Amino acid sequence: MIHSELPIPKGKKVILFDGVCNLCNSAINLIIQRDKKRVFLYASLQSSIGKQLAAERRIDLSKVDSILLIEPGNAYYQKSSAALHIAKQLSGGYPILAAFLIIPTAIRDVIYDIIARNRYRWFGKKEHCMIPTPELKALFLDS
């Protein structure tokens, strides 16, 4: 069992994302819109909190270029597994995407890795991490 040193509210899950990636920021905005139960909190991989959460789980961020989903005291997921476990919690038709979890991780992650490797070229990159609006600030651990 993983014990986090950071106080994460009970029942919440944390999404760590690349804060300078346009694709990642668009995905986070979509998740915020579809997270009707407010299950998720957010932090960029570049933030001190993101780095601390990764370090507590012995995740080497120099080798990670993906989204991470942390379920405190339980597990963490990365790459396609993170995306699909996030989709399960969203409103609309997104939970049906979790059916792809039956496909072996190695196969799913090949597609994920192609997109991750090319995300800056295809979607662009920001100079700085996104700054949440005042109404969304409470959802971000590093704001």
mmCIF file of N, CA and C in Angstrom:
data_model
loop_
_atom_site.group_PDB
_atom_site.id
_atom_site.type_symbol
_atom_site.label_atom_id
_atom_site.label_comp_id
_atom_site.label_asym_id
_atom_site.label_seq_id
_atom_site.Cartn_x
_atom_site.Cartn_y
_atom_site.Cartn_z
ATOM 1 N N MET A 1 0.845 -1.184 0.000
ATOM 2 C CA MET A 1 0.000 0.000 0.000
ATOM 3 C C MET A 1 0.884 1.240 0.000
ATOM 4 N N ILE A 2 0.514 2.218 -0.782
ATOM 5 C CA ILE A 2 1.270 3.455 -0.896
ATOM 6 C C ILE A 2 0.701 4.472 0.085
ATOM 7 N N HIS A 3 1.597 5.102 0.854
ATOM 8 C CA HIS A 3 1.167 6.128 1.795
ATOM 9 C C HIS A 3 1.738 7.459 1.346
ATOM 10 N N SER A 4 0.871 8.377 1.025
ATOM 11 C CA SER A 4 1.294 9.678 0.541
ATOM 12 C C SER A 4 1.577 10.603 1.705
ATOM 13 N N GLU A 5 2.645 11.364 1.586
ATOM 14 C CA GLU A 5 2.952 12.370 2.592
ATOM 15 C C GLU A 5 2.144 13.630 2.355
ATOM 16 N N LEU A 6 1.689 13.827 1.134
ATOM 17 C CA LEU A 6 0.868 14.991 0.830
ATOM 18 C C LEU A 6 -0.573 14.732 1.238
ATOM 19 N N PRO A 7 -1.206 15.692 1.875
ATOM 20 C CA PRO A 7 -2.605 15.500 2.252
ATOM 21 C C PRO A 7 -3.524 15.626 1.034
ATOM 22 N N ILE A 8 -4.028 14.510 0.596
ATOM 23 C CA ILE A 8 -4.970 14.493 -0.517
ATOM 24 C C ILE A 8 -6.323 14.114 0.075
ATOM 25 N N PRO A 9 -7.338 14.920 -0.177
ATOM 26 C CA PRO A 9 -8.652 14.644 0.416
ATOM 27 C C PRO A 9 -9.158 13.237 0.084
ATOM 28 N N LYS A 10 -9.799 12.643 1.073
ATOM 29 C CA LYS A 10 -10.338 11.290 0.919
ATOM 30 C C LYS A 10 -11.288 11.226 -0.281
ATOM 31 N N GLY A 11 -11.144 10.166 -1.051
ATOM 32 C CA GLY A 11 -12.013 9.954 -2.200
ATOM 33 C C GLY A 11 -11.578 10.682 -3.460
ATOM 34 N N LYS A 12 -10.503 11.456 -3.371
ATOM 35 C CA LYS A 12 -10.009 12.188 -4.542
ATOM 36 C C LYS A 12 -8.878 11.416 -5.210
ATOM 37 N N LYS A 13 -8.752 11.627 -6.510
ATOM 38 C CA LYS A 13 -7.664 11.063 -7.303
ATOM 39 C C LYS A 13 -6.928 12.238 -7.929
ATOM 40 N N VAL A 14 -5.633 12.073 -8.141
ATOM 41 C CA VAL A 14 -4.818 13.167 -8.659
ATOM 42 C C VAL A 14 -4.320 12.819 -10.054
ATOM 43 N N ILE A 15 -4.492 13.769 -10.963
ATOM 44 C CA ILE A 15 -3.970 13.634 -12.318
ATOM 45 C C ILE A 15 -2.746 14.535 -12.432
ATOM 46 N N LEU A 16 -1.605 13.927 -12.755
ATOM 47 C CA LEU A 16 -0.392 14.680 -13.052
ATOM 48 C C LEU A 16 -0.265 14.735 -14.565
ATOM 49 N N PHE A 17 -0.003 15.921 -15.090
ATOM 50 C CA PHE A 17 0.025 16.095 -16.540
ATOM 51 C C PHE A 17 1.150 17.042 -16.925
ATOM 52 N N ASP A 18 1.523 17.017 -18.189
ATOM 53 C CA ASP A 18 2.539 17.910 -18.736
ATOM 54 C C ASP A 18 1.911 19.290 -18.888
ATOM 55 N N GLY A 19 2.291 20.198 -18.020
ATOM 56 C CA GLY A 19 1.664 21.510 -17.973
ATOM 57 C C GLY A 19 1.981 22.434 -19.132
ATOM 58 N N VAL A 20 2.972 22.098 -19.955
ATOM 59 C CA VAL A 20 3.299 22.961 -21.095
ATOM 60 C C VAL A 20 2.805 22.389 -22.416
ATOM 61 N N CYS A 21 2.200 21.224 -22.389
ATOM 62 C CA CYS A 21 1.721 20.547 -23.601
ATOM 63 C C CYS A 21 0.303 21.004 -23.928
ATOM 64 N N ASN A 22 0.113 21.504 -25.146
ATOM 65 C CA ASN A 22 -1.230 21.955 -25.551
ATOM 66 C C ASN A 22 -2.239 20.806 -25.551
ATOM 67 N N LEU A 23 -1.845 19.644 -26.037
ATOM 68 C CA LEU A 23 -2.745 18.481 -26.040
ATOM 69 C C LEU A 23 -3.135 18.111 -24.609
ATOM 70 N N CYS A 24 -2.164 18.084 -23.722
ATOM 71 C CA CYS A 24 -2.423 17.715 -22.324
ATOM 72 C C CYS A 24 -3.355 18.723 -21.651
ATOM 73 N N ASN A 25 -3.118 20.014 -21.899
ATOM 74 C CA ASN A 25 -3.971 21.043 -21.318
ATOM 75 C C ASN A 25 -5.391 20.943 -21.849
ATOM 76 N N SER A 26 -5.544 20.638 -23.128
ATOM 77 C CA SER A 26 -6.884 20.454 -23.690
ATOM 78 C C SER A 26 -7.575 19.252 -23.056
ATOM 79 N N ALA A 27 -6.808 18.177 -22.836
ATOM 80 C CA ALA A 27 -7.366 16.985 -22.194
ATOM 81 C C ALA A 27 -7.815 17.303 -20.770
ATOM 82 N N ILE A 28 -7.013 18.065 -20.038
ATOM 83 C CA ILE A 28 -7.373 18.437 -18.662
ATOM 84 C C ILE A 28 -8.640 19.286 -18.659
ATOM 85 N N ASN A 29 -8.744 20.215 -19.590
ATOM 86 C CA ASN A 29 -9.970 21.026 -19.675
ATOM 87 C C ASN A 29 -11.192 20.158 -19.953
ATOM 88 N N LEU A 30 -11.056 19.164 -20.825
ATOM 89 C CA LEU A 30 -12.156 18.242 -21.118
ATOM 90 C C LEU A 30 -12.513 17.432 -19.871
ATOM 91 N N ILE A 31 -11.501 16.942 -19.165
ATOM 92 C CA ILE A 31 -11.748 16.159 -17.946
ATOM 93 C C ILE A 31 -12.483 17.015 -16.914
ATOM 94 N N ILE A 32 -12.046 18.248 -16.732
ATOM 95 C CA ILE A 32 -12.710 19.142 -15.771
ATOM 96 C C ILE A 32 -14.186 19.308 -16.133
ATOM 97 N N GLN A 33 -14.476 19.489 -17.419
ATOM 98 C CA GLN A 33 -15.870 19.660 -17.858
ATOM 99 C C GLN A 33 -16.697 18.404 -17.624
ATOM 100 N N ARG A 34 -16.097 17.238 -17.790
ATOM 101 C CA ARG A 34 -16.823 15.969 -17.695
ATOM 102 C C ARG A 34 -16.746 15.301 -16.325
ATOM 103 N N ASP A 35 -15.983 15.874 -15.403
ATOM 104 C CA ASP A 35 -15.850 15.316 -14.051
ATOM 105 C C ASP A 35 -16.948 15.908 -13.176
ATOM 106 N N LYS A 36 -18.167 15.458 -13.395
ATOM 107 C CA LYS A 36 -19.332 16.016 -12.694
ATOM 108 C C LYS A 36 -19.312 15.713 -11.195
ATOM 109 N N LYS A 37 -18.672 14.605 -10.800
ATOM 110 C CA LYS A 37 -18.607 14.224 -9.380
ATOM 111 C C LYS A 37 -17.412 14.859 -8.680
ATOM 112 N N ARG A 38 -16.597 15.608 -9.415
ATOM 113 C CA ARG A 38 -15.394 16.256 -8.887
ATOM 114 C C ARG A 38 -14.497 15.247 -8.160
ATOM 115 N N VAL A 39 -14.181 14.179 -8.850
ATOM 116 C CA VAL A 39 -13.311 13.116 -8.339
ATOM 117 C C VAL A 39 -11.845 13.530 -8.406
ATOM 118 N N PHE A 40 -11.488 14.339 -9.412
ATOM 119 C CA PHE A 40 -10.087 14.596 -9.708
ATOM 120 C C PHE A 40 -9.575 15.943 -9.205
ATOM 121 N N LEU A 41 -8.316 15.902 -8.791
ATOM 122 C CA LEU A 41 -7.514 17.092 -8.537
ATOM 123 C C LEU A 41 -6.359 17.037 -9.526
ATOM 124 N N TYR A 42 -5.697 18.172 -9.764
ATOM 125 C CA TYR A 42 -4.712 18.243 -10.833
ATOM 126 C C TYR A 42 -3.426 18.901 -10.360
ATOM 127 N N ALA A 43 -2.316 18.469 -10.954
ATOM 128 C CA ALA A 43 -1.017 19.116 -10.744
ATOM 129 C C ALA A 43 -0.166 18.829 -11.968
ATOM 130 N N SER A 44 0.625 19.798 -12.352
ATOM 131 C CA SER A 44 1.510 19.564 -13.485
ATOM 132 C C SER A 44 2.712 18.741 -13.038
ATOM 133 N N LEU A 45 3.263 17.996 -13.955
ATOM 134 C CA LEU A 45 4.471 17.213 -13.671
ATOM 135 C C LEU A 45 5.632 18.129 -13.312
ATOM 136 N N GLN A 46 5.595 19.369 -13.804
ATOM 137 C CA GLN A 46 6.679 20.319 -13.582
ATOM 138 C C GLN A 46 6.603 21.008 -12.218
ATOM 139 N N SER A 47 5.470 20.907 -11.536
ATOM 140 C CA SER A 47 5.277 21.605 -10.263
ATOM 141 C C SER A 47 5.980 20.872 -9.128
ATOM 142 N N SER A 48 6.198 21.593 -8.032
ATOM 143 C CA SER A 48 6.837 20.967 -6.866
ATOM 144 C C SER A 48 5.949 19.854 -6.305
ATOM 145 N N ILE A 49 4.644 20.048 -6.307
ATOM 146 C CA ILE A 49 3.731 19.011 -5.814
ATOM 147 C C ILE A 49 3.744 17.802 -6.753
ATOM 148 N N GLY A 50 3.740 18.048 -8.061
ATOM 149 C CA GLY A 50 3.822 16.951 -9.022
ATOM 150 C C GLY A 50 5.091 16.142 -8.835
ATOM 151 N N LYS A 51 6.200 16.848 -8.645
ATOM 152 C CA LYS A 51 7.488 16.166 -8.426
ATOM 153 C C LYS A 51 7.466 15.379 -7.121
ATOM 154 N N GLN A 52 6.866 15.951 -6.074
ATOM 155 C CA GLN A 52 6.801 15.266 -4.783
ATOM 156 C C GLN A 52 5.939 14.003 -4.871
ATOM 157 N N LEU A 53 4.775 14.108 -5.503
ATOM 158 C CA LEU A 53 3.899 12.940 -5.644
ATOM 159 C C LEU A 53 4.596 11.836 -6.439
ATOM 160 N N ALA A 54 5.326 12.220 -7.476
ATOM 161 C CA ALA A 54 6.066 11.237 -8.277
ATOM 162 C C ALA A 54 7.182 10.603 -7.443
ATOM 163 N N ALA A 55 7.919 11.423 -6.708
ATOM 164 C CA ALA A 55 9.025 10.913 -5.891
ATOM 165 C C ALA A 55 8.524 9.949 -4.821
ATOM 166 N N GLU A 56 7.387 10.256 -4.209
ATOM 167 C CA GLU A 56 6.819 9.376 -3.179
ATOM 168 C C GLU A 56 6.505 7.993 -3.743
ATOM 169 N N ARG A 57 6.283 7.916 -5.048
ATOM 170 C CA ARG A 57 5.956 6.649 -5.703
ATOM 171 C C ARG A 57 7.133 6.087 -6.495
ATOM 172 N N ARG A 58 8.291 6.717 -6.283
ATOM 173 C CA ARG A 58 9.530 6.298 -6.964
ATOM 174 C C ARG A 58 9.392 6.312 -8.492
ATOM 175 N N ILE A 59 8.703 7.328 -9.008
ATOM 176 C CA ILE A 59 8.535 7.514 -10.444
ATOM 177 C C ILE A 59 9.605 8.499 -10.902
ATOM 178 N N ASP A 60 10.436 8.090 -11.825
ATOM 179 C CA ASP A 60 11.490 8.933 -12.372
ATOM 180 C C ASP A 60 10.888 9.796 -13.483
ATOM 181 N N LEU A 61 10.660 11.065 -13.185
ATOM 182 C CA LEU A 61 10.007 11.949 -14.148
ATOM 183 C C LEU A 61 10.854 12.205 -15.390
ATOM 184 N N SER A 62 12.150 11.948 -15.316
ATOM 185 C CA SER A 62 12.978 12.113 -16.519
ATOM 186 C C SER A 62 12.686 11.014 -17.539
ATOM 187 N N LYS A 63 12.017 9.957 -17.091
ATOM 188 C CA LYS A 63 11.679 8.845 -17.978
ATOM 189 C C LYS A 63 10.184 8.769 -18.270
ATOM 190 N N VAL A 64 9.438 9.769 -17.801
ATOM 191 C CA VAL A 64 7.987 9.759 -17.965
ATOM 192 C C VAL A 64 7.576 10.937 -18.839
ATOM 193 N N ASP A 65 6.855 10.651 -19.902
ATOM 194 C CA ASP A 65 6.304 11.737 -20.709
ATOM 195 C C ASP A 65 4.818 11.473 -20.918
ATOM 196 N N SER A 66 4.183 11.082 -19.824
ATOM 197 C CA SER A 66 2.777 10.733 -19.945
ATOM 198 C C SER A 66 1.986 11.291 -18.781
ATOM 199 N N ILE A 67 0.704 11.125 -18.905
ATOM 200 C CA ILE A 67 -0.217 11.480 -17.844
ATOM 201 C C ILE A 67 -0.118 10.405 -16.761
ATOM 202 N N LEU A 68 -0.232 10.811 -15.519
ATOM 203 C CA LEU A 68 -0.234 9.873 -14.404
ATOM 204 C C LEU A 68 -1.526 10.076 -13.615
ATOM 205 N N LEU A 69 -2.116 8.977 -13.202
ATOM 206 C CA LEU A 69 -3.298 9.023 -12.347
ATOM 207 C C LEU A 69 -2.914 8.377 -11.037
ATOM 208 N N ILE A 70 -3.051 9.126 -9.960
ATOM 209 C CA ILE A 70 -2.711 8.626 -8.630
ATOM 210 C C ILE A 70 -3.983 8.433 -7.831
ATOM 211 N N GLU A 71 -4.174 7.209 -7.358
ATOM 212 C CA GLU A 71 -5.261 6.892 -6.437
ATOM 213 C C GLU A 71 -4.595 6.699 -5.080
ATOM 214 N N PRO A 72 -4.611 7.737 -4.226
ATOM 215 C CA PRO A 72 -3.866 7.686 -2.958
ATOM 216 C C PRO A 72 -4.165 6.427 -2.145
ATOM 217 N N GLY A 73 -3.087 5.837 -1.626
ATOM 218 C CA GLY A 73 -3.217 4.651 -0.803
ATOM 219 C C GLY A 73 -3.559 3.407 -1.580
ATOM 220 N N ASN A 74 -3.624 3.510 -2.915
ATOM 221 C CA ASN A 74 -4.063 2.378 -3.714
ATOM 222 C C ASN A 74 -3.072 2.066 -4.823
ATOM 223 N N ALA A 75 -2.997 2.937 -5.826
ATOM 224 C CA ALA A 75 -2.190 2.635 -7.003
ATOM 225 C C ALA A 75 -1.925 3.904 -7.792
ATOM 226 N N TYR A 76 -1.092 3.752 -8.796
ATOM 227 C CA TYR A 76 -0.975 4.805 -9.795
ATOM 228 C C TYR A 76 -0.961 4.152 -11.166
ATOM 229 N N TYR A 77 -1.412 4.897 -12.137
ATOM 230 C CA TYR A 77 -1.479 4.427 -13.519
ATOM 231 C C TYR A 77 -0.783 5.445 -14.399
ATOM 232 N N GLN A 78 -0.231 4.988 -15.502
ATOM 233 C CA GLN A 78 0.372 5.905 -16.455
ATOM 234 C C GLN A 78 -0.026 5.513 -17.871
ATOM 235 N N LYS A 79 0.271 6.413 -18.788
ATOM 236 C CA LYS A 79 0.017 6.224 -20.209
ATOM 237 C C LYS A 79 -1.452 5.864 -20.478
ATOM 238 N N SER A 80 -1.678 4.857 -21.322
ATOM 239 C CA SER A 80 -3.055 4.529 -21.723
ATOM 240 C C SER A 80 -3.890 4.047 -20.541
ATOM 241 N N SER A 81 -3.267 3.377 -19.588
ATOM 242 C CA SER A 81 -4.022 2.906 -18.415
ATOM 243 C C SER A 81 -4.572 4.087 -17.621
ATOM 244 N N ALA A 82 -3.767 5.137 -17.470
ATOM 245 C CA ALA A 82 -4.236 6.332 -16.768
ATOM 246 C C ALA A 82 -5.409 6.950 -17.518
ATOM 247 N N ALA A 83 -5.249 7.118 -18.828
ATOM 248 C CA ALA A 83 -6.309 7.744 -19.629
ATOM 249 C C ALA A 83 -7.614 6.960 -19.538
ATOM 250 N N LEU A 84 -7.527 5.647 -19.593
ATOM 251 C CA LEU A 84 -8.748 4.829 -19.570
ATOM 252 C C LEU A 84 -9.381 4.787 -18.180
ATOM 253 N N HIS A 85 -8.563 4.780 -17.125
ATOM 254 C CA HIS A 85 -9.122 4.824 -15.763
ATOM 255 C C HIS A 85 -9.751 6.185 -15.482
ATOM 256 N N ILE A 86 -9.208 7.243 -16.065
ATOM 257 C CA ILE A 86 -9.821 8.565 -15.947
ATOM 258 C C ILE A 86 -11.164 8.566 -16.673
ATOM 259 N N ALA A 87 -11.184 8.025 -17.890
ATOM 260 C CA ALA A 87 -12.410 7.999 -18.696
ATOM 261 C C ALA A 87 -13.563 7.316 -17.959
ATOM 262 N N LYS A 88 -13.257 6.293 -17.158
ATOM 263 C CA LYS A 88 -14.302 5.575 -16.406
ATOM 264 C C LYS A 88 -15.077 6.489 -15.472
ATOM 265 N N GLN A 89 -14.457 7.584 -15.023
ATOM 266 C CA GLN A 89 -15.076 8.472 -14.031
ATOM 267 C C GLN A 89 -15.840 9.637 -14.653
ATOM 268 N N LEU A 90 -15.752 9.795 -15.969
ATOM 269 C CA LEU A 90 -16.320 10.974 -16.612
ATOM 270 C C LEU A 90 -17.774 10.786 -17.008
ATOM 271 N N SER A 91 -18.458 11.909 -17.196
ATOM 272 C CA SER A 91 -19.842 11.859 -17.649
ATOM 273 C C SER A 91 -19.879 11.686 -19.165
ATOM 274 N N GLY A 92 -21.049 11.375 -19.671
ATOM 275 C CA GLY A 92 -21.211 11.177 -21.112
ATOM 276 C C GLY A 92 -20.801 9.771 -21.518
ATOM 277 N N GLY A 93 -20.363 9.630 -22.746
ATOM 278 C CA GLY A 93 -19.999 8.313 -23.268
ATOM 279 C C GLY A 93 -18.583 7.863 -22.948
ATOM 280 N N TYR A 94 -17.817 8.683 -22.268
ATOM 281 C CA TYR A 94 -16.411 8.364 -22.013
ATOM 282 C C TYR A 94 -16.174 7.065 -21.235
ATOM 283 N N PRO A 95 -17.003 6.697 -20.261
ATOM 284 C CA PRO A 95 -16.749 5.444 -19.531
ATOM 285 C C PRO A 95 -16.674 4.207 -20.425
ATOM 286 N N ILE A 96 -17.323 4.235 -21.578
ATOM 287 C CA ILE A 96 -17.271 3.076 -22.466
ATOM 288 C C ILE A 96 -15.845 2.823 -22.975
ATOM 289 N N LEU A 97 -15.013 3.857 -22.987
ATOM 290 C CA LEU A 97 -13.621 3.700 -23.418
ATOM 291 C C LEU A 97 -12.851 2.734 -22.519
ATOM 292 N N ALA A 98 -13.302 2.571 -21.278
ATOM 293 C CA ALA A 98 -12.640 1.651 -20.353
ATOM 294 C C ALA A 98 -12.652 0.217 -20.874
ATOM 295 N N ALA A 99 -13.514 -0.092 -21.824
ATOM 296 C CA ALA A 99 -13.525 -1.429 -22.426
ATOM 297 C C ALA A 99 -12.177 -1.752 -23.068
ATOM 298 N N PHE A 100 -11.435 -0.711 -23.480
ATOM 299 C CA PHE A 100 -10.117 -0.932 -24.070
ATOM 300 C C PHE A 100 -9.101 -1.460 -23.057
ATOM 301 N N LEU A 101 -9.442 -1.463 -21.770
ATOM 302 C CA LEU A 101 -8.542 -2.027 -20.760
ATOM 303 C C LEU A 101 -8.321 -3.526 -20.958
ATOM 304 N N ILE A 102 -9.196 -4.180 -21.707
ATOM 305 C CA ILE A 102 -9.000 -5.620 -21.974
ATOM 306 C C ILE A 102 -7.851 -5.857 -22.955
ATOM 307 N N ILE A 103 -7.487 -4.843 -23.719
ATOM 308 C CA ILE A 103 -6.344 -4.949 -24.633
ATOM 309 C C ILE A 103 -5.072 -4.876 -23.794
ATOM 310 N N PRO A 104 -4.117 -5.740 -24.047
ATOM 311 C CA PRO A 104 -2.879 -5.711 -23.246
ATOM 312 C C PRO A 104 -2.226 -4.319 -23.246
ATOM 313 N N THR A 105 -1.727 -3.940 -22.078
ATOM 314 C CA THR A 105 -1.121 -2.625 -21.890
ATOM 315 C C THR A 105 -0.045 -2.333 -22.925
ATOM 316 N N ALA A 106 0.801 -3.292 -23.205
ATOM 317 C CA ALA A 106 1.898 -3.083 -24.154
ATOM 318 C C ALA A 106 1.384 -2.666 -25.524
ATOM 319 N N ILE A 107 0.280 -3.221 -25.937
ATOM 320 C CA ILE A 107 -0.300 -2.867 -27.250
ATOM 321 C C ILE A 107 -0.908 -1.470 -27.191
ATOM 322 N N ARG A 108 -1.685 -1.196 -26.127
ATOM 323 C CA ARG A 108 -2.295 0.129 -25.982
ATOM 324 C C ARG A 108 -1.237 1.218 -25.913
ATOM 325 N N ASP A 109 -0.153 0.939 -25.196
ATOM 326 C CA ASP A 109 0.867 1.959 -24.981
ATOM 327 C C ASP A 109 1.696 2.258 -26.224
ATOM 328 N N VAL A 110 1.722 1.362 -27.202
ATOM 329 C CA VAL A 110 2.415 1.663 -28.462
ATOM 330 C C VAL A 110 1.764 2.884 -29.113
ATOM 331 N N ILE A 111 0.450 2.881 -29.181
ATOM 332 C CA ILE A 111 -0.282 4.015 -29.771
ATOM 333 C C ILE A 111 -0.101 5.261 -28.904
ATOM 334 N N TYR A 112 -0.227 5.094 -27.605
ATOM 335 C CA TYR A 112 -0.049 6.216 -26.686
ATOM 336 C C TYR A 112 1.335 6.834 -26.862
ATOM 337 N N ASP A 113 2.369 5.996 -26.942
ATOM 338 C CA ASP A 113 3.739 6.486 -27.063
ATOM 339 C C ASP A 113 3.969 7.258 -28.357
ATOM 340 N N ILE A 114 3.351 6.831 -29.443
ATOM 341 C CA ILE A 114 3.479 7.560 -30.715
ATOM 342 C C ILE A 114 2.920 8.974 -30.555
ATOM 343 N N ILE A 115 1.754 9.075 -29.941
ATOM 344 C CA ILE A 115 1.137 10.390 -29.726
ATOM 345 C C ILE A 115 1.987 11.220 -28.761
ATOM 346 N N ALA A 116 2.439 10.609 -27.657
ATOM 347 C CA ALA A 116 3.238 11.330 -26.662
ATOM 348 C C ALA A 116 4.541 11.855 -27.260
ATOM 349 N N ARG A 117 5.180 11.052 -28.081
ATOM 350 C CA ARG A 117 6.444 11.447 -28.707
ATOM 351 C C ARG A 117 6.281 12.632 -29.656
ATOM 352 N N ASN A 118 5.119 12.738 -30.269
ATOM 353 C CA ASN A 118 4.881 13.763 -31.289
ATOM 354 C C ASN A 118 3.971 14.903 -30.825
ATOM 355 N N ARG A 119 3.573 14.906 -29.562
ATOM 356 C CA ARG A 119 2.553 15.854 -29.105
ATOM 357 C C ARG A 119 2.964 17.304 -29.262
ATOM 358 N N TYR A 120 4.211 17.659 -29.024
ATOM 359 C CA TYR A 120 4.634 19.053 -29.175
ATOM 360 C C TYR A 120 4.626 19.451 -30.650
ATOM 361 N N ARG A 121 5.081 18.557 -31.510
ATOM 362 C CA ARG A 121 5.132 18.854 -32.945
ATOM 363 C C ARG A 121 3.722 18.994 -33.519
ATOM 364 N N TRP A 122 2.816 18.094 -33.117
ATOM 365 C CA TRP A 122 1.466 18.095 -33.666
ATOM 366 C C TRP A 122 0.551 19.137 -33.044
ATOM 367 N N PHE A 123 0.691 19.368 -31.738
ATOM 368 C CA PHE A 123 -0.263 20.212 -31.013
ATOM 369 C C PHE A 123 0.348 21.476 -30.421
ATOM 370 N N GLY A 124 1.676 21.551 -30.382
ATOM 371 C CA GLY A 124 2.346 22.729 -29.854
ATOM 372 C C GLY A 124 2.654 22.636 -28.373
ATOM 373 N N LYS A 125 3.366 23.652 -27.920
ATOM 374 C CA LYS A 125 3.851 23.682 -26.545
ATOM 375 C C LYS A 125 3.757 25.112 -26.027
ATOM 376 N N LYS A 126 3.436 25.253 -24.756
ATOM 377 C CA LYS A 126 3.346 26.567 -24.127
ATOM 378 C C LYS A 126 4.698 26.918 -23.495
ATOM 379 N N GLU A 127 4.904 28.199 -23.253
ATOM 380 C CA GLU A 127 6.116 28.653 -22.559
ATOM 381 C C GLU A 127 6.060 28.294 -21.069
ATOM 382 N N HIS A 128 4.840 28.345 -20.502
ATOM 383 C CA HIS A 128 4.648 28.126 -19.068
ATOM 384 C C HIS A 128 3.461 27.206 -18.850
ATOM 385 N N CYS A 129 3.399 26.619 -17.666
ATOM 386 C CA CYS A 129 2.246 25.787 -17.318
ATOM 387 C C CYS A 129 0.989 26.651 -17.292
ATOM 388 N N MET A 130 -0.148 25.991 -17.561
ATOM 389 C CA MET A 130 -1.407 26.739 -17.572
ATOM 390 C C MET A 130 -1.731 27.261 -16.185
ATOM 391 N N ILE A 131 -2.389 28.395 -16.141
ATOM 392 C CA ILE A 131 -2.826 28.992 -14.882
ATOM 393 C C ILE A 131 -4.340 28.857 -14.844
ATOM 394 N N PRO A 132 -4.863 28.129 -13.849
ATOM 395 C CA PRO A 132 -6.308 27.924 -13.797
ATOM 396 C C PRO A 132 -7.052 29.218 -13.486
ATOM 397 N N THR A 133 -8.268 29.269 -13.979
ATOM 398 C CA THR A 133 -9.126 30.407 -13.680
ATOM 399 C C THR A 133 -9.441 30.392 -12.181
ATOM 400 N N PRO A 134 -9.851 31.533 -11.625
ATOM 401 C CA PRO A 134 -10.152 31.562 -10.184
ATOM 402 C C PRO A 134 -11.161 30.499 -9.746
ATOM 403 N N GLU A 135 -12.174 30.233 -10.575
ATOM 404 C CA GLU A 135 -13.184 29.246 -10.178
ATOM 405 C C GLU A 135 -12.655 27.809 -10.221
ATOM 406 N N LEU A 136 -11.605 27.560 -10.989
ATOM 407 C CA LEU A 136 -11.029 26.207 -11.078
ATOM 408 C C LEU A 136 -9.812 26.031 -10.172
ATOM 409 N N LYS A 137 -9.328 27.091 -9.585
ATOM 410 C CA LYS A 137 -8.100 27.064 -8.791
ATOM 411 C C LYS A 137 -8.130 25.993 -7.686
ATOM 412 N N ALA A 138 -9.268 25.786 -7.071
ATOM 413 C CA ALA A 138 -9.382 24.819 -5.971
ATOM 414 C C ALA A 138 -9.131 23.379 -6.439
ATOM 415 N N LEU A 139 -9.233 23.119 -7.737
ATOM 416 C CA LEU A 139 -9.015 21.775 -8.261
ATOM 417 C C LEU A 139 -7.537 21.477 -8.497
ATOM 418 N N PHE A 140 -6.690 22.497 -8.443
ATOM 419 C CA PHE A 140 -5.273 22.337 -8.740
ATOM 420 C C PHE A 140 -4.457 22.362 -7.447
ATOM 421 N N LEU A 141 -3.653 21.332 -7.265
ATOM 422 C CA LEU A 141 -2.851 21.221 -6.055
ATOM 423 C C LEU A 141 -1.691 22.190 -6.039
ATOM 424 N N ASP A 142 -1.249 22.631 -7.213
ATOM 425 C CA ASP A 142 -0.061 23.483 -7.283
ATOM 426 C C ASP A 142 -0.379 24.922 -7.636
ATOM 427 N N SER A 143 -1.581 25.333 -7.390
ATOM 428 C CA SER A 143 -1.933 26.710 -7.742
ATOM 429 C C SER A 143 -1.914 27.604 -6.512
#
